[in-house]
Amino acid sequence: MAPEFVKVGKHNIDAKEYLAPGHTFCTGCGEALAIRLVCKALGENTIIGMATGCDEVCTSPLPVTSWRLPWLHTLFENAAAEVSGMEAGLKAMMRKGKAPQRDIKFVAMAGDGGTSDIGLQALSGALERGHDFLYVCWDNEAYMNTGIQRSSATPYGASTTTAPAGKLSMGQQTQKKNMVEICVAHEIPYAATACPSYPFDLMNKIKKAVEIKGPAYVHVFVPCPTGWRTPSNQTIEIGKLAVETGVFPLYEVENGRYRLNVDPPKLKPVEQYLKPQGRFRHLSPGEISEIQERVTEGYARLKEKATSFPAG
Amino acid sequence: MSKRVVLEASHAVAEAVKMADVDVVAAYPITPQTHIPERLAEMVADGELDAAYIPVESEHSAMSTALGAAAVGARAFTTTAGQGLELMHEPVYIAASHRYPIVMAVCNRALSAPISIWCDHSDVMSCRDTGWIQVFCQNNQESFDMTLWAFRVGEDPSVMFPVMVNLDGFTLSHVTEPLLLPDQADADRFLPKYEYRLALKPEAPTSHGGFGLPDIYTEVKFAQEVALRGSRAVLDKGWKEFADIFGREYKAVETYKADGAKTLLVTMGSLGETAKMVVDSKREKGEAVGHLNLRLWRPFPFADFREAVKGVDTLVVLDRCFSFGGPGGPVCSELRAALFDMDKRPKVVGFIGGIGGREIDAETFAYMIDRGKEIAEKGSEYLYEPVLVRGLERGTGVRG
Ligand SMILES: Cc1ncc(C[n+]2csc(CCOP(=O)(O)OP(=O)(O)O)c2C)c(N)n1
Ligand code: SF4
Ligand SMILES: [Mg+2]
């Protein structure tokens, strides 16, 4: 990391917009908001490689583009591989005098499906090879672009179009895959969770992640009013509730050492988070308390790590 | 000045990649391609080649990594075979659609199942319509020459397409024989520095890979089709410049002892060498037989092919790939389509053989020529005849 880290705050936020207006994200889309903030944190010396998903489809209908940063999209499952090529390629060209020397941030962006399912292999390969890049996952907990199908990041109990709640099913029957831990297991220097409901926390994590040499991973929780069946003016609130209930804790892992960034003295009951969302509406009180137990336990385990292996 | 060396064809490809001074090699090992990435990794490890060697975790990522490298303007190379080409099929299609001049050597290998590491052309045929420029090599010298040529023509500003250099797995990739290596100065004279005008760069941001609604998709794809066909003049110019500098001549369609020939044996790839030997012995016996080597598979050289077969009565075509349930081998059906509108056209007789590494020897080629002439005279109830299938009598084939 650079010797002195200048935090992003109210007074030094990049006023430039890198995501031009005219994109087609739904009203109240958490992913759109996160992209806007993340790009501000990255600044203009950035090259982006993006997977197929809402982020790509909503920003690039030919022949126009919403991108004011250099941007590449090719496929659904290969963002980490294509950014590996950008990073290695441009660095080789700089070394050989074929391109001007400068500090460029290489950033891969993909949804939870493009990350935790179909793109997991490419991501693992790129992390293991140690490319100097940042991978950002937009986690809206399903395949939204194709119509709210379940992914391995869909939480237990959520109803989606391919794991619907019905007479015999409570919806998703599996637990959410823990992408941050999977990345930490690759022993990369930096991994973190974030959410646009906490904009400065998000931007500072992104800034830190790209300033660190080597691979970094930031998992961004992005409420999706369309897929979660929430009012479009509740996106920020839902994100906050996810953090305040312990459903989606904000933390970072630097060289294997943990730091909880928001640690409320007392977690709110998960019911407060589940209730406003249509995708959880069918859950019985018994199922809600089962979810509560898991969340409580998961949060305690995370706190234990933050205590036993604290970051600086 | 060139120097005479003795090299395996795979290593000849690696030498060409080195002389092209590539910036990125991204590859995943698969028999019989392994000697190419191994040699390149060694060159990088020894400082002979200043490039990023990226040992990716799959062929899908090999091509995807090459796409990323190409997008920022790097000269990128990858190589694969058989199952690897199948796994990377999706990004292969992107490379041509994005007009990234990536070069890929394919050591042609049969497809599973059953799994086979040996040669046929099933792998490349599944990539026929991906939009790549596709050439075939017959020997080690050609493997070197076509690889260097691939960078030259693919990167030409009026072309900007990826190029696939096919060499038969094992029967060419693993053959060691003498060839001429040019010196670096001549290679540089032939292959100028590469500059990609639309490279992704912060000072002039561009977007690559937007999505195409129905109101624009057709135009985008038609533009690609026009551009690929339009590249042909530059492919020829590249071979002409190559001949001027290195003295070796190549053409999209190459004929051997075709003057006055009434029958032409048509092959693609390294079997052309055996086929030419058979033509020699037939000619000695006074038979009017020649050979046609199809070097350029895409864009298909229609005019050259029609010109080359003028006055010929019979074409005997060998395919190294089944087109299950289809019209016969893919090369044969292509040639038939190319000739269909000609007023006077040769009879096209199709054979399929050399599948999964089965050798086609001189005797079999001689048989194919004889049988081809017989069919041309008497007609046949078959779409094509497979050769060297145990239990299948010669002269029997597959009905349509
Ligand atoms: C190989 C392949 N399989 C499937 C698809 C269809 N597809 C496109 S986007 C998508 C889901 C994207 O989900 P996610 O990554 O979570 O992004 P989101 O749209 O939710 O932001 C799917 C299934 C595809 N484009 N390519
Ligand atoms: S479906 Fe969800 S993620 Fe996609 S644009 Fe709409 S709100 Fe955003
Ligand atoms: Mg998603």
PDB file of C-alpha atoms in Angstrom, chain B residues 190-384:
ATOM      1  CA  PHE B 190       8.349  -8.672 -42.689  1.00  0.00           C
ATOM      2  CA  LEU B 191       6.419  -8.087 -39.478  1.00  0.00           C
ATOM      3  CA  PRO B 192       6.179  -4.409 -38.489  1.00  0.00           C
ATOM      4  CA  LYS B 193       5.525  -3.256 -34.939  1.00  0.00           C
ATOM      5  CA  TYR B 194       1.911  -3.630 -33.951  1.00  0.00           C
ATOM      6  CA  GLU B 195      -0.133  -0.638 -32.900  1.00  0.00           C
ATOM      7  CA  TYR B 196      -3.782  -0.996 -32.010  1.00  0.00           C
ATOM      8  CA  ARG B 197      -5.638   2.251 -32.559  1.00  0.00           C
ATOM      9  CA  LEU B 198      -8.627   1.355 -30.371  1.00  0.00           C
ATOM     10  CA  ALA B 199      -6.656  -0.095 -27.451  1.00  0.00           C
ATOM     11  CA  LEU B 200      -8.261   0.409 -24.057  1.00  0.00           C
ATOM     12  CA  LYS B 201      -6.485   3.342 -22.465  1.00  0.00           C
ATOM     13  CA  PRO B 202      -7.503   5.861 -19.822  1.00  0.00           C
ATOM     14  CA  GLU B 203      -6.629   8.950 -21.880  1.00  0.00           C
ATOM     15  CA  ALA B 204      -9.051   7.942 -24.647  1.00  0.00           C
ATOM     16  CA  PRO B 205     -11.636   5.585 -23.161  1.00  0.00           C
ATOM     17  CA  THR B 206     -13.454   3.248 -25.518  1.00  0.00           C
ATOM     18  CA  SER B 207     -16.025   0.547 -24.810  1.00  0.00           C
ATOM     19  CA  HIS B 208     -15.485  -2.901 -26.317  1.00  0.00           C
ATOM     20  CA  GLY B 209     -18.246  -5.477 -26.293  1.00  0.00           C
ATOM     21  CA  GLY B 210     -21.550  -3.687 -25.900  1.00  0.00           C
ATOM     22  CA  PHE B 211     -24.698  -5.602 -26.434  1.00  0.00           C
ATOM     23  CA  GLY B 212     -26.566  -5.713 -29.723  1.00  0.00           C
ATOM     24  CA  LEU B 213     -30.282  -5.211 -29.915  1.00  0.00           C
ATOM     25  CA  PRO B 214     -32.096  -6.530 -32.990  1.00  0.00           C
ATOM     26  CA  ASP B 215     -31.949  -3.088 -34.582  1.00  0.00           C
ATOM     27  CA  ILE B 216     -28.148  -3.247 -34.866  1.00  0.00           C
ATOM     28  CA  TYR B 217     -26.973  -6.848 -34.475  1.00  0.00           C
ATOM     29  CA  THR B 218     -27.486  -7.760 -38.154  1.00  0.00           C
ATOM     30  CA  GLU B 219     -25.461  -4.781 -39.349  1.00  0.00           C
ATOM     31  CA  VAL B 220     -22.622  -5.599 -36.957  1.00  0.00           C
ATOM     32  CA  LYS B 221     -22.429  -9.201 -38.126  1.00  0.00           C
ATOM     33  CA  PHE B 222     -22.751  -8.304 -41.792  1.00  0.00           C
ATOM     34  CA  ALA B 223     -19.907  -5.816 -41.416  1.00  0.00           C
ATOM     35  CA  GLN B 224     -17.825  -8.635 -39.950  1.00  0.00           C
ATOM     36  CA  GLU B 225     -18.653 -10.913 -42.877  1.00  0.00           C
ATOM     37  CA  VAL B 226     -17.724  -8.233 -45.417  1.00  0.00           C
ATOM     38  CA  ALA B 227     -14.485  -7.502 -43.560  1.00  0.00           C
ATOM     39  CA  LEU B 228     -13.402 -11.148 -43.385  1.00  0.00           C
ATOM     40  CA  ARG B 229     -14.005 -11.692 -47.086  1.00  0.00           C
ATOM     41  CA  GLY B 230     -12.316  -8.366 -47.795  1.00  0.00           C
ATOM     42  CA  SER B 231      -9.184  -9.519 -45.992  1.00  0.00           C
ATOM     43  CA  ARG B 232      -8.282 -11.855 -48.829  1.00  0.00           C
ATOM     44  CA  ALA B 233      -6.209  -9.336 -50.789  1.00  0.00           C
ATOM     45  CA  VAL B 234      -4.041  -8.706 -47.739  1.00  0.00           C
ATOM     46  CA  LEU B 235      -3.572 -12.431 -47.131  1.00  0.00           C
ATOM     47  CA  ASP B 236      -2.150 -12.727 -50.643  1.00  0.00           C
ATOM     48  CA  LYS B 237      -0.095  -9.565 -50.205  1.00  0.00           C
ATOM     49  CA  GLY B 238       1.329 -11.076 -47.014  1.00  0.00           C
ATOM     50  CA  TRP B 239       2.402 -14.210 -48.893  1.00  0.00           C
ATOM     51  CA  LYS B 240       3.869 -12.086 -51.685  1.00  0.00           C
ATOM     52  CA  GLU B 241       5.925 -10.024 -49.205  1.00  0.00           C
ATOM     53  CA  PHE B 242       6.948 -13.253 -47.519  1.00  0.00           C
ATOM     54  CA  ALA B 243       8.216 -14.639 -50.834  1.00  0.00           C
ATOM     55  CA  ASP B 244      10.052 -11.386 -51.591  1.00  0.00           C
ATOM     56  CA  ILE B 245      11.917 -11.508 -48.290  1.00  0.00           C
ATOM     57  CA  PHE B 246      12.316 -15.225 -47.616  1.00  0.00           C
ATOM     58  CA  GLY B 247      11.995 -16.756 -51.062  1.00  0.00           C
ATOM     59  CA  ARG B 248       9.273 -19.250 -50.213  1.00  0.00           C
ATOM     60  CA  GLU B 249       5.971 -18.961 -52.044  1.00  0.00           C
ATOM     61  CA  TYR B 250       2.561 -19.755 -50.651  1.00  0.00           C
ATOM     62  CA  LYS B 251      -0.934 -19.545 -52.050  1.00  0.00           C
ATOM     63  CA  ALA B 252      -4.464 -20.070 -50.802  1.00  0.00           C
ATOM     64  CA  VAL B 253      -4.853 -23.022 -53.164  1.00  0.00           C
ATOM     65  CA  GLU B 254      -1.680 -24.815 -54.195  1.00  0.00           C
ATOM     66  CA  THR B 255      -1.442 -27.373 -56.944  1.00  0.00           C
ATOM     67  CA  TYR B 256       1.195 -29.979 -57.670  1.00  0.00           C
ATOM     68  CA  LYS B 257       1.639 -31.619 -61.084  1.00  0.00           C
ATOM     69  CA  ALA B 258      -1.778 -30.302 -61.982  1.00  0.00           C
ATOM     70  CA  ASP B 259      -0.878 -29.328 -65.532  1.00  0.00           C
ATOM     71  CA  GLY B 260      -3.053 -31.440 -67.791  1.00  0.00           C
ATOM     72  CA  ALA B 261      -4.305 -33.440 -64.811  1.00  0.00           C
ATOM     73  CA  LYS B 262      -7.741 -35.021 -65.216  1.00  0.00           C
ATOM     74  CA  THR B 263      -7.892 -36.109 -61.568  1.00  0.00           C
ATOM     75  CA  LEU B 264      -6.849 -34.051 -58.547  1.00  0.00           C
ATOM     76  CA  LEU B 265      -6.368 -35.470 -55.084  1.00  0.00           C
ATOM     77  CA  VAL B 266      -7.447 -32.831 -52.551  1.00  0.00           C
ATOM     78  CA  THR B 267      -6.049 -32.712 -49.004  1.00  0.00           C
ATOM     79  CA  MET B 268      -5.713 -30.203 -46.223  1.00  0.00           C
ATOM     80  CA  GLY B 269      -2.797 -30.452 -43.796  1.00  0.00           C
ATOM     81  CA  SER B 270       0.232 -32.708 -43.494  1.00  0.00           C
ATOM     82  CA  LEU B 271      -1.173 -35.643 -45.495  1.00  0.00           C
ATOM     83  CA  GLY B 272      -0.469 -33.512 -48.544  1.00  0.00           C
ATOM     84  CA  GLU B 273       3.131 -34.717 -48.353  1.00  0.00           C
ATOM     85  CA  THR B 274       2.126 -38.384 -48.730  1.00  0.00           C
ATOM     86  CA  ALA B 275      -0.453 -37.464 -51.355  1.00  0.00           C
ATOM     87  CA  LYS B 276       2.232 -35.796 -53.473  1.00  0.00           C
ATOM     88  CA  MET B 277       4.388 -38.943 -53.359  1.00  0.00           C
ATOM     89  CA  VAL B 278       1.435 -40.928 -54.651  1.00  0.00           C
ATOM     90  CA  VAL B 279       0.898 -38.379 -57.419  1.00  0.00           C
ATOM     91  CA  ASP B 280       4.567 -38.790 -58.401  1.00  0.00           C
ATOM     92  CA  SER B 281       4.239 -42.534 -58.795  1.00  0.00           C
ATOM     93  CA  LYS B 282       0.945 -42.247 -60.679  1.00  0.00           C
ATOM     94  CA  ARG B 283       2.514 -39.733 -63.031  1.00  0.00           C
ATOM     95  CA  GLU B 284       5.402 -42.124 -63.631  1.00  0.00           C
ATOM     96  CA  LYS B 285       2.844 -44.672 -64.742  1.00  0.00           C
ATOM     97  CA  GLY B 286       1.448 -42.098 -67.150  1.00  0.00           C
ATOM     98  CA  GLU B 287      -1.754 -41.268 -65.272  1.00  0.00           C
ATOM     99  CA  ALA B 288      -2.956 -37.671 -65.511  1.00  0.00           C
ATOM    100  CA  VAL B 289      -3.151 -37.135 -61.739  1.00  0.00           C
ATOM    101  CA  GLY B 290      -2.227 -34.092 -59.652  1.00  0.00           C
ATOM    102  CA  HIS B 291      -2.604 -32.777 -56.114  1.00  0.00           C
ATOM    103  CA  LEU B 292      -4.473 -29.812 -54.690  1.00  0.00           C
ATOM    104  CA  ASN B 293      -3.528 -28.511 -51.265  1.00  0.00           C
ATOM    105  CA  LEU B 294      -6.144 -26.328 -49.644  1.00  0.00           C
ATOM    106  CA  ARG B 295      -4.009 -24.034 -47.506  1.00  0.00           C
ATOM    107  CA  LEU B 296      -6.602 -21.383 -46.730  1.00  0.00           C
ATOM    108  CA  TRP B 297      -9.804 -22.715 -45.200  1.00  0.00           C
ATOM    109  CA  ARG B 298     -11.322 -19.382 -44.150  1.00  0.00           C
ATOM    110  CA  PRO B 299     -12.072 -17.070 -45.829  1.00  0.00           C
ATOM    111  CA  PHE B 300     -12.700 -19.808 -48.364  1.00  0.00           C
ATOM    112  CA  PRO B 301     -10.821 -19.136 -51.633  1.00  0.00           C
ATOM    113  CA  PHE B 302     -13.715 -19.717 -54.031  1.00  0.00           C
ATOM    114  CA  ALA B 303     -12.242 -18.039 -57.120  1.00  0.00           C
ATOM    115  CA  ASP B 304      -8.801 -19.647 -56.715  1.00  0.00           C
ATOM    116  CA  PHE B 305     -10.355 -23.037 -56.261  1.00  0.00           C
ATOM    117  CA  ARG B 306     -12.596 -22.760 -59.320  1.00  0.00           C
ATOM    118  CA  GLU B 307      -9.644 -21.605 -61.365  1.00  0.00           C
ATOM    119  CA  ALA B 308      -7.452 -24.462 -60.127  1.00  0.00           C
ATOM    120  CA  VAL B 309      -9.923 -27.177 -61.111  1.00  0.00           C
ATOM    121  CA  LYS B 310     -10.672 -25.891 -64.626  1.00  0.00           C
ATOM    122  CA  GLY B 311     -10.345 -28.741 -67.094  1.00  0.00           C
ATOM    123  CA  VAL B 312     -10.247 -31.361 -64.332  1.00  0.00           C
ATOM    124  CA  ASP B 313     -12.727 -34.260 -64.560  1.00  0.00           C
ATOM    125  CA  THR B 314     -12.545 -35.659 -61.050  1.00  0.00           C
ATOM    126  CA  LEU B 315     -11.718 -34.337 -57.600  1.00  0.00           C
ATOM    127  CA  VAL B 316     -10.890 -36.963 -55.008  1.00  0.00           C
ATOM    128  CA  VAL B 317     -11.334 -35.335 -51.613  1.00  0.00           C
ATOM    129  CA  LEU B 318     -10.127 -36.638 -48.279  1.00  0.00           C
ATOM    130  CA  ASP B 319     -11.854 -35.388 -45.135  1.00  0.00           C
ATOM    131  CA  ARG B 320     -10.486 -36.063 -41.660  1.00  0.00           C
ATOM    132  CA  CYS B 321     -13.754 -35.412 -39.882  1.00  0.00           C
ATOM    133  CA  PHE B 322     -17.237 -36.883 -39.852  1.00  0.00           C
ATOM    134  CA  SER B 323     -20.201 -34.585 -40.221  1.00  0.00           C
ATOM    135  CA  PHE B 324     -22.660 -36.880 -38.495  1.00  0.00           C
ATOM    136  CA  GLY B 325     -25.849 -37.258 -40.443  1.00  0.00           C
ATOM    137  CA  GLY B 326     -24.707 -34.605 -42.893  1.00  0.00           C
ATOM    138  CA  PRO B 327     -23.717 -34.433 -46.542  1.00  0.00           C
ATOM    139  CA  GLY B 328     -20.280 -36.062 -46.119  1.00  0.00           C
ATOM    140  CA  GLY B 329     -16.990 -34.586 -44.941  1.00  0.00           C
ATOM    141  CA  PRO B 330     -17.003 -30.817 -44.370  1.00  0.00           C
ATOM    142  CA  VAL B 331     -14.256 -30.106 -46.923  1.00  0.00           C
ATOM    143  CA  CYS B 332     -15.972 -32.190 -49.572  1.00  0.00           C
ATOM    144  CA  SER B 333     -19.344 -30.535 -49.099  1.00  0.00           C
ATOM    145  CA  GLU B 334     -17.652 -27.131 -49.193  1.00  0.00           C
ATOM    146  CA  LEU B 335     -15.992 -27.945 -52.507  1.00  0.00           C
ATOM    147  CA  ARG B 336     -19.222 -29.272 -53.955  1.00  0.00           C
ATOM    148  CA  ALA B 337     -20.966 -26.039 -52.960  1.00  0.00           C
ATOM    149  CA  ALA B 338     -18.146 -23.999 -54.492  1.00  0.00           C
ATOM    150  CA  LEU B 339     -18.536 -25.794 -57.832  1.00  0.00           C
ATOM    151  CA  PHE B 340     -22.294 -26.142 -57.999  1.00  0.00           C
ATOM    152  CA  ASP B 341     -22.942 -23.057 -60.108  1.00  0.00           C
ATOM    153  CA  MET B 342     -20.250 -23.810 -62.682  1.00  0.00           C
ATOM    154  CA  ASP B 343     -21.537 -24.891 -66.086  1.00  0.00           C
ATOM    155  CA  LYS B 344     -18.865 -27.493 -66.523  1.00  0.00           C
ATOM    156  CA  ARG B 345     -17.704 -28.849 -63.203  1.00  0.00           C
ATOM    157  CA  PRO B 346     -15.629 -31.810 -62.136  1.00  0.00           C
ATOM    158  CA  LYS B 347     -17.212 -34.742 -60.376  1.00  0.00           C
ATOM    159  CA  VAL B 348     -16.424 -34.576 -56.666  1.00  0.00           C
ATOM    160  CA  VAL B 349     -15.809 -37.885 -54.912  1.00  0.00           C
ATOM    161  CA  GLY B 350     -15.590 -37.801 -51.137  1.00  0.00           C
ATOM    162  CA  PHE B 351     -13.671 -40.063 -48.777  1.00  0.00           C
ATOM    163  CA  ILE B 352     -13.420 -39.843 -45.013  1.00  0.00           C
ATOM    164  CA  GLY B 353     -10.393 -41.273 -43.266  1.00  0.00           C
ATOM    165  CA  GLY B 354      -7.405 -40.502 -41.105  1.00  0.00           C
ATOM    166  CA  ILE B 355      -9.700 -40.308 -38.098  1.00  0.00           C
ATOM    167  CA  GLY B 356      -8.325 -40.389 -34.545  1.00  0.00           C
ATOM    168  CA  GLY B 357      -4.762 -40.917 -35.725  1.00  0.00           C
ATOM    169  CA  ARG B 358      -5.323 -43.729 -38.238  1.00  0.00           C
ATOM    170  CA  GLU B 359      -2.579 -43.466 -40.831  1.00  0.00           C
ATOM    171  CA  ILE B 360      -3.464 -42.965 -44.468  1.00  0.00           C
ATOM    172  CA  ASP B 361      -0.657 -44.624 -46.375  1.00  0.00           C
ATOM    173  CA  ALA B 362       0.354 -44.319 -50.034  1.00  0.00           C
ATOM    174  CA  GLU B 363      -1.540 -47.463 -51.013  1.00  0.00           C
ATOM    175  CA  THR B 364      -4.773 -46.024 -49.613  1.00  0.00           C
ATOM    176  CA  PHE B 365      -4.334 -42.757 -51.494  1.00  0.00           C
ATOM    177  CA  ALA B 366      -3.645 -44.721 -54.688  1.00  0.00           C
ATOM    178  CA  TYR B 367      -6.813 -46.709 -54.076  1.00  0.00           C
ATOM    179  CA  MET B 368      -8.820 -43.526 -53.505  1.00  0.00           C
ATOM    180  CA  ILE B 369      -7.641 -42.109 -56.813  1.00  0.00           C
ATOM    181  CA  ASP B 370      -8.542 -45.291 -58.693  1.00  0.00           C
ATOM    182  CA  ARG B 371     -11.870 -45.636 -56.980  1.00  0.00           C
ATOM    183  CA  GLY B 372     -12.575 -41.950 -57.532  1.00  0.00           C
ATOM    184  CA  LYS B 373     -12.046 -42.298 -61.254  1.00  0.00           C
ATOM    185  CA  GLU B 374     -14.313 -45.341 -61.293  1.00  0.00           C
ATOM    186  CA  ILE B 375     -17.083 -43.476 -59.472  1.00  0.00           C
ATOM    187  CA  ALA B 376     -16.681 -40.505 -61.804  1.00  0.00           C
ATOM    188  CA  GLU B 377     -17.283 -42.813 -64.756  1.00  0.00           C
ATOM    189  CA  LYS B 378     -19.933 -45.146 -63.456  1.00  0.00           C
ATOM    190  CA  GLY B 379     -21.586 -43.086 -60.735  1.00  0.00           C
ATOM    191  CA  SER B 380     -22.202 -44.170 -57.158  1.00  0.00           C
ATOM    192  CA  GLU B 381     -25.130 -44.615 -54.830  1.00  0.00           C
ATOM    193  CA  TYR B 382     -23.092 -43.254 -51.930  1.00  0.00           C
ATOM    194  CA  LEU B 383     -22.627 -39.791 -50.442  1.00  0.00           C
ATOM    195  CA  TYR B 384     -19.078 -40.690 -49.483  1.00  0.00           C
TER     196      TYR B 384
END
